[in-house]
PDB file of C-alpha atoms in Angstrom:
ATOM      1  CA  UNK A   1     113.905  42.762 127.381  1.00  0.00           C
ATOM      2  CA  UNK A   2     111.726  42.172 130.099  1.00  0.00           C
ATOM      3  CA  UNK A   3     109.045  39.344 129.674  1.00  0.00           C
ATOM      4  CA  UNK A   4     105.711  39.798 128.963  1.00  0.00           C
ATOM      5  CA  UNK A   5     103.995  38.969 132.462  1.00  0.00           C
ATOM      6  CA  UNK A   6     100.574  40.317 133.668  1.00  0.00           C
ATOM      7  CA  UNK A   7     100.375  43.744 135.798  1.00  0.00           C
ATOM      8  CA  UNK A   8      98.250  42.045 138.704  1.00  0.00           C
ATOM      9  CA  UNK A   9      99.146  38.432 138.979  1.00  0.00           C
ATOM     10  CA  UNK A  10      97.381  37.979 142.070  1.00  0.00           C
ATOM     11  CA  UNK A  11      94.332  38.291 140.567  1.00  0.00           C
ATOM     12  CA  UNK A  12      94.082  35.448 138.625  1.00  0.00           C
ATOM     13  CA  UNK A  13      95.318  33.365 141.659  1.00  0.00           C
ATOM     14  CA  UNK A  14      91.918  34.370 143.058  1.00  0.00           C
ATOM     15  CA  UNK A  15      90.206  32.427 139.853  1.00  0.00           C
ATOM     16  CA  UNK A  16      88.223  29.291 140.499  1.00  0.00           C
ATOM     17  CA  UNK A  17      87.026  26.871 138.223  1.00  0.00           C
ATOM     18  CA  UNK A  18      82.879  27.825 138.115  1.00  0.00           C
ATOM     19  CA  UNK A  19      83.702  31.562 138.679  1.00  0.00           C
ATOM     20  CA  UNK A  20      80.973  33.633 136.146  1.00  0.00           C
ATOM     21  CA  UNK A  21      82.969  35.371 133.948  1.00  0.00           C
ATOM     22  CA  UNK A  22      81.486  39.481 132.696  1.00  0.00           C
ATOM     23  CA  UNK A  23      83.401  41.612 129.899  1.00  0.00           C
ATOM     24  CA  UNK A  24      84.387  45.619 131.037  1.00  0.00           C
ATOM     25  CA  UNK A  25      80.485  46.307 130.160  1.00  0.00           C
ATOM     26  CA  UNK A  26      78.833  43.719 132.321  1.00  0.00           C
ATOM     27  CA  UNK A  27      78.182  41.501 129.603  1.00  0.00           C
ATOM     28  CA  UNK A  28      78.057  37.874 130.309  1.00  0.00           C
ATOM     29  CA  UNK A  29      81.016  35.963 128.941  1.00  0.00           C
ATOM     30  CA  UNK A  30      80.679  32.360 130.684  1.00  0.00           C
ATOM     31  CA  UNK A  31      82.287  30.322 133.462  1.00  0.00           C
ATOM     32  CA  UNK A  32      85.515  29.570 133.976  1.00  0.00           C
ATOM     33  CA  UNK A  33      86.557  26.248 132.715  1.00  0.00           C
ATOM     34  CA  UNK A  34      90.940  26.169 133.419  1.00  0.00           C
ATOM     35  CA  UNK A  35      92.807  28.492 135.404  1.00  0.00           C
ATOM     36  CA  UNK A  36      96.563  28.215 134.525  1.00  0.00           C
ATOM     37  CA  UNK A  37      98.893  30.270 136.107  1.00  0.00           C
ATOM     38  CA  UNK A  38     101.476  32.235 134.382  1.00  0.00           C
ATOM     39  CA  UNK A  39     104.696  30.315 133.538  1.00  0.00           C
ATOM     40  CA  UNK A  40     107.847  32.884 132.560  1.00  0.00           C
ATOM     41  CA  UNK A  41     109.394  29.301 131.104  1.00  0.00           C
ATOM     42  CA  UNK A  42     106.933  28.882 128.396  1.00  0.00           C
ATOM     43  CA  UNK A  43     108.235  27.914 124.754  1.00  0.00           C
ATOM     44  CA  UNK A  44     107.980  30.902 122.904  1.00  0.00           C
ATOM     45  CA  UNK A  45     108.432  30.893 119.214  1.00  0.00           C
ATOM     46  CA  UNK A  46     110.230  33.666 117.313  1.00  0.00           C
ATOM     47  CA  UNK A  47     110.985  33.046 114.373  1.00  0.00           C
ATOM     48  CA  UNK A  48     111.356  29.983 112.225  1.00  0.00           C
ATOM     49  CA  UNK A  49     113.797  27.379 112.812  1.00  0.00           C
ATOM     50  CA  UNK A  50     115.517  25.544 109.535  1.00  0.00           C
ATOM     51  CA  UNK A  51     113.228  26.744 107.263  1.00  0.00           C
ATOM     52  CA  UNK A  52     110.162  25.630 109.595  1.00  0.00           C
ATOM     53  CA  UNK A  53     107.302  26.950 110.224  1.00  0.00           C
ATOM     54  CA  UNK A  54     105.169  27.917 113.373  1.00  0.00           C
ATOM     55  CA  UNK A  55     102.538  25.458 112.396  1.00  0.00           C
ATOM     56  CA  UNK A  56     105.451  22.678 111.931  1.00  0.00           C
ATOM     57  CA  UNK A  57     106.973  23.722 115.403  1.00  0.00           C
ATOM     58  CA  UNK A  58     103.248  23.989 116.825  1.00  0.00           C
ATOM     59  CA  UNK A  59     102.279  19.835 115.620  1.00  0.00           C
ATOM     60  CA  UNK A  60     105.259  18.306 117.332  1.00  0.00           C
ATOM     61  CA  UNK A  61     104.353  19.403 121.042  1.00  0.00           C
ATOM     62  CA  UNK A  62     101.333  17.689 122.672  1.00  0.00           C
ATOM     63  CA  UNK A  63     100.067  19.995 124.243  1.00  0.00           C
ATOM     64  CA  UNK A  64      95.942  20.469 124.501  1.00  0.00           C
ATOM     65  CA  UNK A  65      95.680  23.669 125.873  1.00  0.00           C
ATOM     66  CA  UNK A  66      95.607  26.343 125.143  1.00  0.00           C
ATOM     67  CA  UNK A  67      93.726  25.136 121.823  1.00  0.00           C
ATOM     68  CA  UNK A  68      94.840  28.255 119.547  1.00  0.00           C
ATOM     69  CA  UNK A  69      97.496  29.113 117.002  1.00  0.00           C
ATOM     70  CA  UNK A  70     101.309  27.958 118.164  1.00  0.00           C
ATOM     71  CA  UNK A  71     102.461  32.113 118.814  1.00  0.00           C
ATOM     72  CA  UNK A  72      99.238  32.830 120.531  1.00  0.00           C
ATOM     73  CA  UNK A  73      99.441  29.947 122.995  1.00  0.00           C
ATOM     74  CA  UNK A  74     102.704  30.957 123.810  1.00  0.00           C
ATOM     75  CA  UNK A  75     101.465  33.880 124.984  1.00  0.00           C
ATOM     76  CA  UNK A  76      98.646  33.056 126.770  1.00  0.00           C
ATOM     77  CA  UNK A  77     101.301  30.445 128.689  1.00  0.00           C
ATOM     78  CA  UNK A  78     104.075  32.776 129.487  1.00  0.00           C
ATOM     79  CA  UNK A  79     101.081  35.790 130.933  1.00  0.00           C
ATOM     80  CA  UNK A  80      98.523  33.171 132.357  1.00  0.00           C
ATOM     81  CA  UNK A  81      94.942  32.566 131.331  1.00  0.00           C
ATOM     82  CA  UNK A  82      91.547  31.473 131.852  1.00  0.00           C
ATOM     83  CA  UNK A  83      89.360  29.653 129.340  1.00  0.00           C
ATOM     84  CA  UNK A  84      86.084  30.501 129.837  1.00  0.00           C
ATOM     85  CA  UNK A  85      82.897  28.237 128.517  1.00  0.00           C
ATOM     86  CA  UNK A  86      80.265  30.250 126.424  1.00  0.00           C
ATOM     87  CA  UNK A  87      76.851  31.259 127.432  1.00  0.00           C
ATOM     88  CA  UNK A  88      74.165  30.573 124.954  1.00  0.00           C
ATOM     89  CA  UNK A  89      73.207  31.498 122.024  1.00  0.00           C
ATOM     90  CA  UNK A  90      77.052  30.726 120.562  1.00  0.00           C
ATOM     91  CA  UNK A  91      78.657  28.078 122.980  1.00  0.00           C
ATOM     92  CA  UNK A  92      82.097  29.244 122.273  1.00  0.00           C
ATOM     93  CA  UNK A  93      84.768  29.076 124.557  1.00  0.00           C
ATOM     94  CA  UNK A  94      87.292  31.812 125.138  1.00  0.00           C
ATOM     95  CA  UNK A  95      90.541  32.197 126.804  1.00  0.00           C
ATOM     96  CA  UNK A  96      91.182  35.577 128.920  1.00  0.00           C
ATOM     97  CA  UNK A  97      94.716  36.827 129.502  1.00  0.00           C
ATOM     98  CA  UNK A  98      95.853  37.440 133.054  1.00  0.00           C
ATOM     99  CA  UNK A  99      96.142  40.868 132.202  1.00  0.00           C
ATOM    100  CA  UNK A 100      92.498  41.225 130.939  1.00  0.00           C
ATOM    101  CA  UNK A 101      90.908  40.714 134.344  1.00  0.00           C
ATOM    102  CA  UNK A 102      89.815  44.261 136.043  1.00  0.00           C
ATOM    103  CA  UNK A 103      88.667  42.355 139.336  1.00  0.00           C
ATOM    104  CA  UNK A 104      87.850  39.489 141.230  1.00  0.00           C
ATOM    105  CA  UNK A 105      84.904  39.260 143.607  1.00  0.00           C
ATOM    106  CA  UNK A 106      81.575  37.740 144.986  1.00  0.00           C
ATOM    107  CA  UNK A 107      82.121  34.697 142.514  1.00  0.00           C
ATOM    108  CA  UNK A 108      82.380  37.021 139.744  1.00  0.00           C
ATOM    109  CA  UNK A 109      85.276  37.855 136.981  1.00  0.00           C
ATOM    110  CA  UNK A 110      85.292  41.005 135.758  1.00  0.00           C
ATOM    111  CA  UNK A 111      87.222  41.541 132.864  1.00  0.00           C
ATOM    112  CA  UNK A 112      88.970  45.124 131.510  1.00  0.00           C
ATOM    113  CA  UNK A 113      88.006  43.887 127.713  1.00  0.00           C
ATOM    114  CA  UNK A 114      84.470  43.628 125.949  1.00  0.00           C
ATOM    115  CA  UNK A 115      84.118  39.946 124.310  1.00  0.00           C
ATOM    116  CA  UNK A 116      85.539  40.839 121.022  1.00  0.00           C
ATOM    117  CA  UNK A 117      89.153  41.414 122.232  1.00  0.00           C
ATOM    118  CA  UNK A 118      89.393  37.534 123.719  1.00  0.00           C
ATOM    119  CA  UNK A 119      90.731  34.910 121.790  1.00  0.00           C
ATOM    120  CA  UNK A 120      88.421  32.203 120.521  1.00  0.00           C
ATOM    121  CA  UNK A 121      89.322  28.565 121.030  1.00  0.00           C
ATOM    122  CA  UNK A 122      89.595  26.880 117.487  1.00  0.00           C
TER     123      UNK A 122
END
């Protein structure tokens, strides 16, 4: 099976921390916080181990980021993402696949996704 890995890769190498960040209909999403590259070696979780759960595999790695659910971080490791800070009113933050970004240009992030289809940090 062939891993999950984005379809342009070189765009997010073109990501800078302070980058604005728009979804696919020019809505603004944020600035980019963390830029982390894709990495094909990631931990990925597939099914319990022993009886354990994701959560119990999830609490005994220290790892800060991505700060979502143990399958989805995973994920966003293996592909590559962005975490982008919120824009007022809500102050959320958001991570945005590799995948997700349409373009890269004049400072600015476009994305191929509206804000509802990126994951919210917890």
């Amino acid at each position: 099976m062939e891993p999950d890995l984005p379809d342009s890769p070189s765009l997010i190498t073109q990501v800078s921390e302070g980058m604005r960040v728009i979804d696919a209909d020019g809505a603004e999403v944020g600035v980019v916080d963390l830029v982390r590259l894709s990495d094909i070696d990631a931990v990925t979780v597939q099914a319990p181990v022993d009886g354990s759960a994701v959560s119990d595999l999830a609490g005994s790695t220290e790892v800060e980021e991505p700060d979502v659910p143990a399958d989805v971080a995973a994920r966003l490791l293996r592909k590559g993402y962005l975490k982008v800070d919120g824009e007022e009113p809500f102050d959320v933050a958001v991570y945005v696949e590799a995948d997700q970004i349409e373009d890269v240009r004049d400072n600015v992030v476009q994305l191929n996704v509206g804000m509802e289809d990126l994951i919210t940090e917890e």
